[in-house]
XYZ file of C-alpha atoms in Angstrom:
374
model
C 193.696 -40.679 13.541
C 191.048 -40.686 10.839
C 190.789 -43.897 8.888
C 188.871 -43.995 5.612
C 188.472 -47.668 4.779
C 186.008 -47.144 1.933
C 187.011 -48.585 -1.436
C 187.570 -46.105 -4.313
C 184.338 -47.176 -6.022
C 182.206 -46.331 -2.980
C 179.165 -44.225 -3.948
C 178.317 -42.875 -0.527
C 175.902 -45.571 0.643
C 178.473 -47.528 2.638
C 179.086 -46.913 6.303
C 182.359 -47.141 8.207
C 182.180 -48.998 11.506
C 184.829 -49.283 14.218
C 184.985 -52.683 15.897
C 187.206 -51.859 18.831
C 189.662 -50.869 20.087
C 187.638 -52.103 23.060
C 185.240 -54.713 21.759
C 184.384 -57.981 23.547
C 185.067 -60.172 20.511
C 188.625 -58.884 20.021
C 189.774 -60.343 23.370
C 192.203 -57.474 23.701
C 192.815 -53.927 22.558
C 192.442 -54.279 18.787
C 190.644 -52.089 16.275
C 189.105 -53.293 13.042
C 187.687 -50.596 10.781
C 185.114 -52.229 8.514
C 183.283 -50.656 5.588
C 179.781 -52.054 5.266
C 177.263 -52.224 2.478
C 174.230 -52.997 4.594
C 175.657 -55.685 6.885
C 178.132 -57.025 4.340
C 181.822 -56.232 4.781
C 183.318 -54.677 1.652
C 186.610 -53.521 3.196
C 188.480 -54.035 6.439
C 191.530 -52.332 7.947
C 193.101 -53.945 11.048
C 194.807 -51.451 13.378
C 197.196 -52.667 16.063
C 199.703 -51.127 18.440
C 197.549 -50.225 21.427
C 199.495 -52.614 23.695
C 202.990 -51.899 22.382
C 205.539 -52.097 25.218
C 208.816 -52.236 23.337
C 209.773 -55.734 24.480
C 212.427 -56.234 21.814
C 214.068 -52.880 22.539
C 213.966 -53.471 26.302
C 215.802 -56.758 25.725
C 218.813 -54.858 24.370
C 219.446 -53.175 27.738
C 218.772 -56.029 30.150
C 220.865 -59.028 31.163
C 219.781 -62.179 29.394
C 218.183 -63.634 32.525
C 216.046 -60.541 33.144
C 214.454 -60.846 29.708
C 212.672 -64.090 30.594
C 209.906 -62.305 32.591
C 209.268 -60.063 29.561
C 208.378 -63.119 27.490
C 205.642 -64.106 29.983
C 203.783 -60.954 28.989
C 203.769 -61.676 25.246
C 201.219 -64.467 24.990
C 200.043 -64.184 28.575
C 197.742 -67.195 28.100
C 200.715 -69.395 27.256
C 203.620 -67.987 29.247
C 205.488 -71.287 29.538
C 205.770 -71.552 25.750
C 206.964 -67.951 25.456
C 209.669 -68.654 28.060
C 210.738 -71.752 26.171
C 211.106 -70.095 22.768
C 213.433 -67.451 24.169
C 215.636 -69.670 26.339
C 216.156 -72.100 23.432
C 217.530 -69.243 21.329
C 219.968 -68.148 24.051
C 221.029 -71.755 24.656
C 221.691 -72.067 20.936
C 223.975 -69.015 20.961
C 225.780 -70.022 24.147
C 225.981 -73.768 23.453
C 224.315 -74.669 26.751
C 223.191 -78.262 27.312
C 220.016 -79.186 29.187
C 219.644 -82.155 31.610
C 217.238 -84.857 30.483
C 214.804 -84.372 33.361
C 214.570 -80.660 32.556
C 213.774 -81.498 28.924
C 210.803 -83.586 30.062
C 209.631 -80.869 32.428
C 209.805 -78.345 29.599
C 207.612 -80.516 27.391
C 205.141 -81.101 30.221
C 204.831 -77.374 30.934
C 204.580 -76.445 27.254
C 201.761 -78.946 26.642
C 199.919 -77.879 29.783
C 200.211 -74.297 28.525
C 198.780 -75.368 25.152
C 195.836 -76.989 26.883
C 195.207 -73.966 29.095
C 195.390 -71.648 26.097
C 193.052 -73.731 23.920
C 190.551 -73.952 26.764
C 190.374 -70.155 26.907
C 190.246 -69.928 23.104
C 187.373 -72.376 22.707
C 185.402 -71.201 25.725
C 185.487 -67.542 24.717
C 184.881 -68.483 21.068
C 181.714 -70.334 22.074
C 180.542 -67.364 24.146
C 181.159 -64.996 21.219
C 178.972 -67.148 18.994
C 175.983 -67.002 21.304
C 176.137 -70.298 23.218
C 176.362 -68.182 26.359
C 178.764 -68.886 29.181
C 178.233 -72.545 30.139
C 181.062 -73.946 27.942
C 183.350 -71.088 28.990
C 182.814 -71.771 32.698
C 183.315 -75.513 32.181
C 186.607 -74.911 30.351
C 187.838 -72.428 32.938
C 187.122 -75.081 35.558
C 189.721 -77.384 33.986
C 192.087 -74.515 33.258
C 192.208 -73.788 36.984
C 193.668 -77.245 37.540
C 196.463 -76.450 35.093
C 197.179 -73.123 36.750
C 197.261 -74.908 40.110
C 199.991 -77.166 38.738
C 201.941 -74.171 37.455
C 201.674 -72.667 40.919
C 203.031 -75.887 42.427
C 205.998 -75.816 40.052
C 207.045 -72.167 40.207
C 204.711 -70.201 42.477
C 202.997 -68.364 39.625
C 199.865 -69.090 37.618
C 199.938 -66.920 34.474
C 203.429 -65.389 34.357
C 205.570 -68.386 35.308
C 209.161 -67.214 34.684
C 209.965 -70.933 34.949
C 212.400 -71.688 32.140
C 216.104 -71.065 32.655
C 219.166 -71.288 30.442
C 220.237 -74.895 30.901
C 216.942 -76.187 32.311
C 214.163 -74.913 34.543
C 214.194 -72.769 37.701
C 213.393 -75.592 40.116
C 212.239 -79.194 40.270
C 208.571 -80.045 40.621
C 207.279 -80.779 44.161
C 206.137 -84.309 45.152
C 202.438 -83.452 44.757
C 202.841 -82.362 41.116
C 202.957 -85.778 39.437
C 199.844 -87.137 41.261
C 197.969 -83.961 40.280
C 199.088 -84.362 36.680
C 198.116 -88.040 36.558
C 194.676 -87.176 37.944
C 194.290 -84.431 35.339
C 195.271 -86.807 32.510
C 192.784 -89.383 33.762
C 189.875 -86.946 34.043
C 190.255 -84.831 30.920
C 189.006 -87.227 28.173
C 185.538 -87.194 29.728
C 185.642 -83.403 29.851
C 186.646 -83.225 26.187
C 183.612 -85.364 25.362
C 181.513 -83.004 27.469
C 182.736 -79.966 25.543
C 182.019 -81.614 22.215
C 178.514 -82.610 23.299
C 177.883 -78.941 24.080
C 179.523 -77.425 21.010
C 180.376 -79.673 18.074
C 176.787 -80.630 17.221
C 175.292 -77.406 18.578
C 172.934 -75.828 16.022
C 174.226 -72.330 16.715
C 177.860 -73.390 16.307
C 177.074 -75.263 13.107
C 175.150 -72.366 11.576
C 177.746 -69.758 12.537
C 180.895 -71.657 11.525
C 180.347 -74.160 8.681
C 181.432 -72.671 5.367
C 182.298 -69.343 7.001
C 185.679 -67.626 6.654
C 187.243 -70.255 4.405
C 191.029 -70.051 4.284
C 192.383 -72.055 1.313
C 195.651 -73.880 1.912
C 197.589 -71.932 -0.727
C 196.560 -68.574 0.741
C 197.382 -69.793 4.256
C 200.874 -70.808 3.134
C 201.288 -67.563 1.196
C 200.557 -65.530 4.297
C 202.905 -67.716 6.424
C 200.009 -68.729 8.663
C 200.889 -71.335 11.284
C 199.345 -73.284 14.128
C 195.701 -74.415 14.235
C 194.750 -71.760 11.674
C 197.080 -73.393 9.127
C 196.256 -76.965 10.046
C 192.546 -76.158 9.807
C 193.181 -75.557 6.102
C 194.529 -79.083 5.699
C 198.271 -78.332 5.877
C 199.881 -80.839 8.305
C 202.699 -78.561 9.460
C 203.689 -78.632 13.117
C 207.129 -77.493 14.288
C 207.171 -80.285 16.881
C 207.202 -82.757 13.991
C 208.815 -80.742 11.172
C 211.798 -79.470 13.205
C 211.722 -81.277 16.565
C 213.113 -79.430 19.561
C 213.525 -80.453 23.202
C 212.662 -84.190 23.093
C 209.461 -84.159 21.031
C 210.851 -86.835 18.716
C 210.421 -89.314 21.603
C 206.625 -88.937 21.719
C 203.933 -90.485 19.599
C 201.225 -87.996 18.598
C 199.149 -87.057 15.571
C 198.784 -83.735 13.769
C 195.057 -82.973 13.399
C 194.072 -81.202 10.186
C 190.858 -79.824 8.727
C 189.276 -80.319 5.320
C 187.498 -77.106 4.370
C 189.574 -74.462 6.095
C 186.497 -72.792 7.537
C 185.825 -71.521 11.063
C 184.401 -74.903 12.063
C 187.558 -76.735 10.981
C 189.732 -74.372 13.002
C 187.534 -75.117 16.011
C 187.760 -78.893 15.447
C 191.539 -78.787 15.084
C 191.915 -77.133 18.493
C 189.654 -79.716 20.120
C 191.695 -82.525 18.554
C 194.980 -80.857 19.527
C 193.938 -80.839 23.171
C 193.501 -84.603 23.002
C 196.959 -84.942 21.433
C 198.520 -82.732 24.109
C 197.025 -85.017 26.720
C 198.529 -87.960 24.863
C 201.987 -86.350 24.972
C 201.585 -85.568 28.673
C 200.683 -89.179 29.448
C 203.871 -90.390 27.755
C 206.042 -87.689 29.330
C 204.933 -88.365 32.896
C 205.584 -92.095 32.449
C 209.055 -91.492 31.005
C 210.054 -88.701 33.428
C 213.575 -89.587 34.646
C 215.277 -88.558 37.886
C 218.217 -86.213 37.936
C 219.191 -82.568 37.837
C 216.904 -79.922 36.357
C 219.429 -77.197 35.538
C 222.967 -76.597 34.340
C 223.177 -73.401 36.347
C 224.446 -70.254 34.642
C 225.634 -67.019 36.224
C 222.922 -64.337 36.356
C 225.369 -62.095 34.513
C 226.730 -64.639 32.037
C 228.001 -63.514 28.662
C 227.337 -65.859 25.734
C 229.930 -66.123 23.017
C 229.505 -63.934 19.958
C 227.077 -65.379 17.473
C 223.458 -65.637 16.461
C 220.738 -68.251 16.688
C 217.115 -68.642 15.627
C 214.878 -70.962 17.622
C 211.407 -72.041 16.577
C 208.765 -73.833 18.587
C 205.118 -74.790 18.122
C 203.471 -72.393 20.550
C 199.750 -72.477 21.285
C 198.881 -70.201 18.351
C 201.495 -71.318 15.877
C 205.187 -70.952 15.159
C 207.008 -68.801 17.686
C 210.441 -67.766 16.510
C 213.135 -66.025 18.510
C 216.282 -64.626 16.882
C 219.072 -63.651 19.263
C 222.325 -61.942 18.267
C 225.084 -61.888 20.877
C 228.017 -59.477 20.795
C 229.630 -61.105 23.833
C 228.226 -58.636 26.366
C 225.762 -59.080 29.211
C 222.777 -58.163 26.979
C 221.760 -59.292 23.481
C 222.685 -56.971 20.623
C 219.350 -57.903 19.043
C 216.381 -59.989 20.133
C 213.730 -60.385 17.448
C 210.467 -62.221 18.121
C 208.397 -63.842 15.375
C 204.995 -63.971 17.059
C 202.312 -66.271 15.591
C 199.305 -64.051 16.343
C 200.885 -61.098 14.539
C 201.537 -63.145 11.413
C 198.158 -64.909 11.502
C 196.343 -61.589 11.838
C 197.652 -60.586 8.412
C 195.078 -62.771 6.655
C 192.082 -61.310 8.511
C 191.140 -58.838 5.774
C 191.209 -61.638 3.225
C 188.833 -63.709 5.355
C 186.194 -61.155 6.366
C 185.426 -59.355 3.097
C 182.084 -60.540 1.746
C 180.794 -61.755 5.110
C 178.362 -60.174 7.546
C 179.319 -58.229 10.656
C 178.301 -61.157 12.880
C 180.586 -63.440 10.853
C 183.541 -61.139 11.514
C 183.245 -62.051 15.193
C 183.366 -65.773 14.375
C 186.265 -65.424 11.935
C 188.375 -63.313 14.289
C 187.661 -65.699 17.170
C 188.752 -68.671 15.058
C 192.195 -67.090 14.545
C 192.621 -66.890 18.346
C 194.921 -63.894 18.619
C 196.498 -62.524 21.786
C 197.272 -58.828 21.488
C 200.193 -58.981 23.920
C 202.312 -60.819 21.380
C 200.823 -59.024 18.384
C 202.012 -55.636 19.650
C 205.028 -56.773 21.690
C-alpha cells in the first residue's frame, strides 16, 4: 500500500522515510512513515495491524476459561496483568468472590509483572539511545529472577495463564516466598546501579531532556495513561483512583514528572519500580493462609449482564468489557489496551524533531505491538 505522508504544502524537497515495519527501535512490527525536511520530521503516519490476531473475535467462540491464554499474548511482557484485567471483568459479570490469599497473590504477581516489564522498557530504551547493552544486560539479569518466580508459581515464564475466575490456578510453592524476600532485599541496590549508569549519563541527558514534550492537557485529551501520563505531571493511577483487588491496603506513592519530556517518562518508570517493590514488601508480610480459588466449572455460564473492569497495567489503563448472554462464551469481549491508546499521540510528539529523536520519543512511550494490534 502506497502511503504519501507529505503535507499539502510540500514543494518536492522533502523525502518520505519508512521506519519499520521491522526496525530495532519499534520493539515489534510497527511502521512509521515520516516525511523529512533534511532530518527534521514534518509529518508522521503511524501504521499498525501487522500483528493482528483477532483476539476479541476469537473470544466470542471460546469458553470463558479458554480465553485466559489469549490475554497472555496481548502484552507478552506483562502477561500476569493481562490475565488479571480479563478475569476481573468475568468475575464482575458472574458475581464471583475471591479468597483473601488469592487477592494478595494477584497483587504480588501483578507488581512483579510491572517490574519485569519496566526492566525491559528501560534496558531497551537505554540501548536505543546509544548507551550500548550494559544497562540492558543488567536489567535482564534481575528480570530473570522474576521469571524464575513465575515459573515456580505456574510453570511458565512469559505466558503464565495463572489467574482464574475466583482466584489463581494454584498456590505458590514453599520456595516462592524466600525467593521473593531475597529479591525485595537485593533490588534497591540494583535500582541505584541503574540510575548511576543512566540518570546522570551525558548521552541520556542530551537525548531526552526537553525532547518530545507532552503537555498535561494534550495527554488528557488523548486519553493517555500510565507512565506516559504521569510523566506529564498528572497523578492518575487506577490503583489509587479506582482501587481493585486489595490495593487500598497498601501504602505507595504515585511518581509524576514536571516537564512531560522523554526524560521525565524515564524517571517515572524508575520511580515506579521502587514503588512496586514497596507494595511487594507489604504484600509478602501481610500474605494470609487459606484457599486460593473459589473453583468454577470449566464450562460455567455467567448470568446475563455486562461489566467493565479497569486495572493499572504496566503501560497504563487496561480495560476489559465483557457482555454475557448466559451462554458458555461471551457475546462480546472488548479490550481497551493502553499501548494502542498511547500510540495515538505519537504524531503530535515527533513533528519538529529529528529522526534520531523519533527513536527516543517512541521508546519513551513503551508500546507492545501485541496489545496494540490484538
